[in-house]
Short mmCIF file of C-alpha atoms in Angstrom, two decimals:
data_model
loop_
_atom_site.label_atom_id
_atom_site.label_comp_id
_atom_site.label_asym_id
_atom_site.label_seq_id
_atom_site.Cartn_x
_atom_site.Cartn_y
_atom_site.Cartn_z
CA GLN A 1 -97.29 -15.03 -54.47
CA SER A 2 -96.25 -16.06 -50.94
CA VAL A 3 -98.65 -16.17 -48.00
CA LEU A 4 -95.92 -14.48 -45.95
CA THR A 5 -94.56 -11.17 -47.24
CA GLN A 6 -90.87 -10.34 -46.97
CA PRO A 7 -88.98 -7.48 -48.62
CA PRO A 8 -86.92 -8.84 -51.52
CA SER A 9 -83.74 -7.16 -50.33
CA ALA A 10 -82.04 -5.45 -47.41
CA SER A 11 -78.54 -4.14 -46.97
CA GLY A 12 -76.15 -2.56 -44.53
CA ALA A 13 -72.52 -1.75 -43.99
CA PRO A 14 -70.33 -3.96 -41.82
CA GLY A 15 -71.12 -3.39 -38.17
CA GLN A 16 -74.56 -1.97 -38.83
CA ARG A 17 -77.93 -3.43 -37.84
CA VAL A 18 -80.29 -4.84 -40.44
CA THR A 19 -83.85 -6.02 -39.93
CA VAL A 20 -85.91 -8.32 -42.11
CA SER A 21 -89.68 -8.26 -41.76
CA CYS A 22 -92.20 -11.03 -42.33
CA SER A 23 -95.88 -10.15 -42.58
CA GLY A 24 -98.63 -12.73 -42.33
CA SER A 25 -102.17 -13.10 -41.01
CA THR A 26 -104.24 -14.36 -38.11
CA SER A 27 -104.19 -17.90 -39.50
CA ASN A 28 -100.40 -18.16 -39.42
CA ILE A 29 -98.14 -15.69 -37.61
CA GLY A 30 -101.07 -14.50 -35.50
CA LYS A 31 -101.34 -17.83 -33.71
CA ASN A 32 -98.23 -19.92 -34.40
CA TYR A 33 -94.48 -19.81 -33.89
CA VAL A 34 -92.27 -18.21 -36.53
CA TYR A 35 -89.05 -19.80 -37.75
CA TRP A 36 -86.19 -18.23 -39.70
CA TYR A 37 -83.75 -19.89 -42.11
CA GLN A 38 -80.48 -18.65 -43.55
CA GLN A 39 -79.37 -19.84 -46.98
CA LEU A 40 -75.77 -19.03 -47.86
CA PRO A 41 -74.96 -19.01 -51.60
CA GLY A 42 -74.89 -22.50 -53.07
CA THR A 43 -75.84 -24.27 -49.85
CA ALA A 44 -78.92 -25.77 -48.23
CA PRO A 45 -80.91 -23.58 -45.85
CA LYS A 46 -80.04 -23.71 -42.17
CA LEU A 47 -82.28 -23.13 -39.15
CA LEU A 48 -81.46 -19.72 -37.70
CA MET A 49 -84.27 -19.03 -35.24
CA TYR A 50 -87.07 -21.17 -33.82
CA LYS A 51 -90.20 -20.45 -31.81
CA ASN A 52 -90.04 -16.73 -32.66
CA ASN A 53 -86.86 -15.84 -30.81
CA GLN A 54 -84.90 -18.94 -29.84
CA ARG A 55 -81.43 -19.46 -31.30
CA PRO A 56 -80.18 -22.99 -32.01
CA SER A 57 -76.77 -23.72 -30.56
CA GLY A 58 -74.03 -22.26 -32.69
CA VAL A 59 -76.05 -19.29 -33.95
CA PRO A 60 -74.38 -16.05 -32.81
CA ASP A 61 -76.33 -13.76 -30.51
CA ARG A 62 -76.00 -11.06 -33.19
CA PHE A 63 -79.14 -12.67 -34.58
CA SER A 64 -82.43 -12.02 -32.80
CA GLY A 65 -86.08 -12.64 -33.58
CA SER A 66 -89.33 -11.07 -32.49
CA LYS A 67 -93.04 -11.34 -33.19
CA SER A 68 -95.93 -8.96 -32.69
CA GLY A 69 -99.46 -9.64 -33.85
CA THR A 70 -99.34 -10.89 -37.43
CA SER A 71 -95.77 -9.77 -38.14
CA ALA A 72 -92.32 -10.99 -37.24
CA SER A 73 -88.81 -9.64 -37.61
CA LEU A 74 -85.28 -10.93 -37.77
CA ALA A 75 -82.55 -8.53 -36.70
CA ILE A 76 -78.86 -8.88 -37.47
CA SER A 77 -76.65 -6.60 -35.43
CA GLY A 78 -72.92 -6.06 -35.97
CA LEU A 79 -73.36 -7.09 -39.62
CA ARG A 80 -70.52 -9.19 -41.02
CA SER A 81 -69.62 -10.18 -44.58
CA GLU A 82 -70.48 -13.81 -43.84
CA ASP A 83 -74.08 -12.78 -43.09
CA GLU A 84 -74.65 -12.09 -46.78
CA ALA A 85 -77.34 -14.65 -47.61
CA ASP A 86 -81.02 -15.23 -48.30
CA TYR A 87 -83.28 -15.27 -45.24
CA TYR A 88 -86.68 -16.97 -45.13
CA CYS A 89 -89.41 -16.89 -42.53
CA ALA A 90 -91.73 -19.88 -42.10
CA VAL A 91 -94.82 -20.65 -40.06
CA TRP A 92 -97.63 -23.21 -39.83
CA ASP A 93 -100.81 -21.89 -41.41
CA ASP A 94 -104.09 -23.12 -39.94
CA SER A 95 -106.23 -22.22 -42.95
CA LEU A 96 -107.77 -24.97 -45.09
CA SER A 97 -106.32 -28.31 -43.99
CA GLY A 98 -103.16 -26.79 -42.57
CA ARG A 99 -99.79 -26.35 -44.23
CA TRP A 100 -96.36 -24.87 -43.70
CA VAL A 101 -95.75 -21.61 -45.54
CA PHE A 102 -92.56 -19.72 -46.33
CA GLY A 103 -91.95 -16.08 -47.04
CA GLY A 104 -90.55 -15.20 -50.44
CA GLY A 105 -87.08 -14.63 -49.00
CA THR A 106 -84.95 -11.55 -48.38
CA LYS A 107 -81.49 -11.16 -49.86
CA VAL A 108 -79.26 -9.43 -47.32
CA THR A 109 -76.26 -7.68 -48.86
CA VAL A 110 -73.29 -6.44 -46.88
CA LEU A 111 -72.11 -3.24 -48.53
CA GLU B 1 -73.51 -36.49 -36.89
CA GLU B 2 -77.14 -35.96 -37.76
CA GLN B 3 -77.45 -36.16 -41.52
CA LEU B 4 -80.02 -36.63 -44.27
CA VAL B 5 -79.05 -37.92 -47.71
CA GLU B 6 -81.48 -37.64 -50.62
CA SER B 7 -81.41 -39.54 -53.89
CA GLY B 8 -83.63 -40.35 -56.85
CA GLY B 9 -83.74 -37.03 -58.68
CA GLY B 10 -83.23 -36.75 -62.41
CA LEU B 11 -84.72 -35.72 -65.73
CA VAL B 12 -88.28 -36.84 -66.41
CA GLN B 13 -90.80 -35.98 -69.11
CA PRO B 14 -94.01 -34.12 -68.31
CA GLY B 15 -96.61 -36.58 -67.08
CA GLY B 16 -93.96 -38.95 -65.84
CA SER B 17 -93.17 -40.27 -62.37
CA LEU B 18 -90.20 -40.27 -60.04
CA ARG B 19 -89.56 -41.58 -56.53
CA LEU B 20 -87.29 -39.68 -54.20
CA SER B 21 -85.60 -41.33 -51.23
CA CYS B 22 -83.95 -39.94 -48.12
CA VAL B 23 -81.89 -41.85 -45.58
CA ALA B 24 -81.39 -40.49 -42.08
CA TYR B 25 -78.23 -40.92 -40.04
CA GLY B 26 -77.28 -40.05 -36.49
CA PHE B 27 -80.72 -39.74 -34.86
CA THR B 28 -83.73 -41.89 -33.99
CA PHE B 29 -85.69 -41.50 -37.21
CA ARG B 30 -88.96 -42.98 -35.95
CA ASN B 31 -89.27 -40.28 -33.28
CA TYR B 32 -89.52 -37.38 -35.72
CA ASP B 33 -91.95 -35.90 -38.20
CA MET B 34 -90.31 -35.62 -41.61
CA HIS B 35 -90.81 -33.13 -44.44
CA TRP B 36 -90.02 -32.43 -48.07
CA VAL B 37 -89.37 -28.84 -49.14
CA ARG B 38 -88.48 -27.80 -52.68
CA GLN B 39 -86.72 -24.85 -54.28
CA PRO B 40 -87.04 -24.10 -58.00
CA PRO B 41 -83.80 -22.85 -59.56
CA GLY B 42 -83.17 -19.27 -58.50
CA LYS B 43 -86.39 -19.06 -56.51
CA GLY B 44 -87.65 -19.40 -52.95
CA LEU B 45 -88.65 -22.29 -50.72
CA GLU B 46 -91.95 -24.18 -50.94
CA TRP B 47 -93.13 -26.74 -48.42
CA VAL B 48 -94.25 -29.89 -50.25
CA SER B 49 -95.29 -32.56 -47.79
CA ALA B 50 -94.93 -33.98 -44.31
CA ILE B 51 -95.47 -37.26 -42.49
CA ASP B 52 -95.72 -37.48 -38.73
CA THR B 53 -94.51 -40.20 -36.41
CA GLY B 54 -97.89 -41.91 -36.57
CA GLY B 55 -97.95 -41.96 -40.37
CA ALA B 56 -100.43 -39.12 -40.91
CA THR B 57 -99.63 -37.22 -44.09
CA TYR B 58 -99.94 -33.60 -45.16
CA TYR B 59 -99.52 -31.98 -48.57
CA GLY B 60 -99.18 -28.56 -50.13
CA ASP B 61 -101.97 -27.53 -52.46
CA SER B 62 -99.78 -27.67 -55.57
CA VAL B 63 -98.94 -31.38 -55.14
CA LYS B 64 -102.06 -32.76 -53.46
CA GLY B 65 -103.37 -35.78 -55.37
CA ARG B 66 -100.14 -36.21 -57.34
CA PHE B 67 -97.45 -36.78 -54.70
CA THR B 68 -97.39 -39.39 -51.92
CA ILE B 69 -95.10 -39.25 -48.92
CA SER B 70 -94.21 -42.37 -46.95
CA ARG B 71 -91.67 -43.60 -44.45
CA GLU B 72 -90.00 -46.87 -43.52
CA ASN B 73 -88.71 -46.58 -39.97
CA ALA B 74 -86.86 -49.90 -40.10
CA ARG B 75 -84.70 -48.47 -42.89
CA ASN B 76 -84.54 -44.91 -41.48
CA SER B 77 -85.95 -43.83 -44.80
CA LEU B 78 -88.36 -41.25 -46.16
CA TYR B 79 -89.85 -41.35 -49.65
CA LEU B 80 -91.73 -39.08 -52.03
CA GLN B 81 -93.57 -40.69 -54.91
CA MET B 82 -94.21 -38.04 -57.55
CA ASN B 83 -96.72 -38.71 -60.33
CA SER B 84 -98.15 -36.59 -63.16
CA LEU B 85 -95.09 -34.38 -63.04
CA ARG B 86 -95.24 -30.91 -64.55
CA ALA B 87 -92.65 -28.35 -65.59
CA GLY B 88 -93.53 -26.39 -62.45
CA ASP B 89 -92.30 -29.29 -60.31
CA THR B 90 -88.73 -28.67 -61.47
CA ALA B 91 -86.78 -27.94 -58.30
CA LEU B 92 -84.18 -29.04 -55.81
CA TYR B 93 -86.01 -31.27 -53.32
CA TYR B 94 -84.82 -31.23 -49.73
CA CYS B 95 -85.52 -33.86 -47.08
CA ILE B 96 -85.82 -32.31 -43.64
CA ARG B 97 -86.38 -33.41 -40.06
CA GLY B 98 -89.20 -31.70 -38.22
CA GLY B 99 -89.34 -30.68 -34.58
CA ASP B 100 -88.37 -27.27 -33.24
CA GLY B 101 -87.87 -26.02 -36.77
CA PHE B 102 -86.73 -27.76 -39.94
CA ASP B 103 -83.31 -29.09 -38.99
CA PRO B 104 -81.19 -30.61 -40.36
CA TRP B 105 -81.62 -30.28 -44.13
CA GLY B 106 -80.22 -32.70 -46.67
CA GLN B 107 -78.13 -31.51 -49.60
CA GLY B 108 -81.10 -31.86 -51.95
CA THR B 109 -81.80 -33.88 -55.07
CA LEU B 110 -82.60 -32.12 -58.35
CA VAL B 111 -85.76 -32.98 -60.27
CA THR B 112 -86.05 -31.62 -63.79
CA VAL B 113 -89.32 -32.03 -65.68
CA SER B 114 -88.80 -31.36 -69.36
CA SER B 115 -89.41 -32.89 -72.75
#
């Protein structure tokens, strides 16, 4: 069971907006930056969002991130077929001796 | 181009050992923290270990005491020595550069623990 909770799936029609949530606690999301990764089928994950809401170069502005309290969200607007992928949130957790933790992943399906 | 290339994966019996290697290209390796993250077949991501630029090491609870991370800056290389391997360690192991997020990721090297 993951320290960070994500819904296992989300879906939307092309052009629609989809959001993926990531719920944590005061020892992780509550005090540290959240990162998001996109994993297309059969490929290695790729950094999609860093420091809560910053997009690396090359990531379309259709992707946006936000954080509030102990939860974070990734939004995909203007959904496209190539957005069909697994999405993972990640954050540093200060509990125990410290560690990085990932959410369980959300499969986004474009209908 | 910034790139990470892993090697060393394979089939090993339970209780056995394996050493993974990762070579970095296209960036100043010694200036970055480095990480290993694994992904069991069909499952999600799990952070395994990290080493910072000063050589301090960090481990996930599931591998602490069994795995050892190290780096050799002169060879732009990262290593993961894995001992007392279990079936639950079966996964694709990714080498990753730290910084503002895990980026880039290598292509991964598959470790299979089975008798």
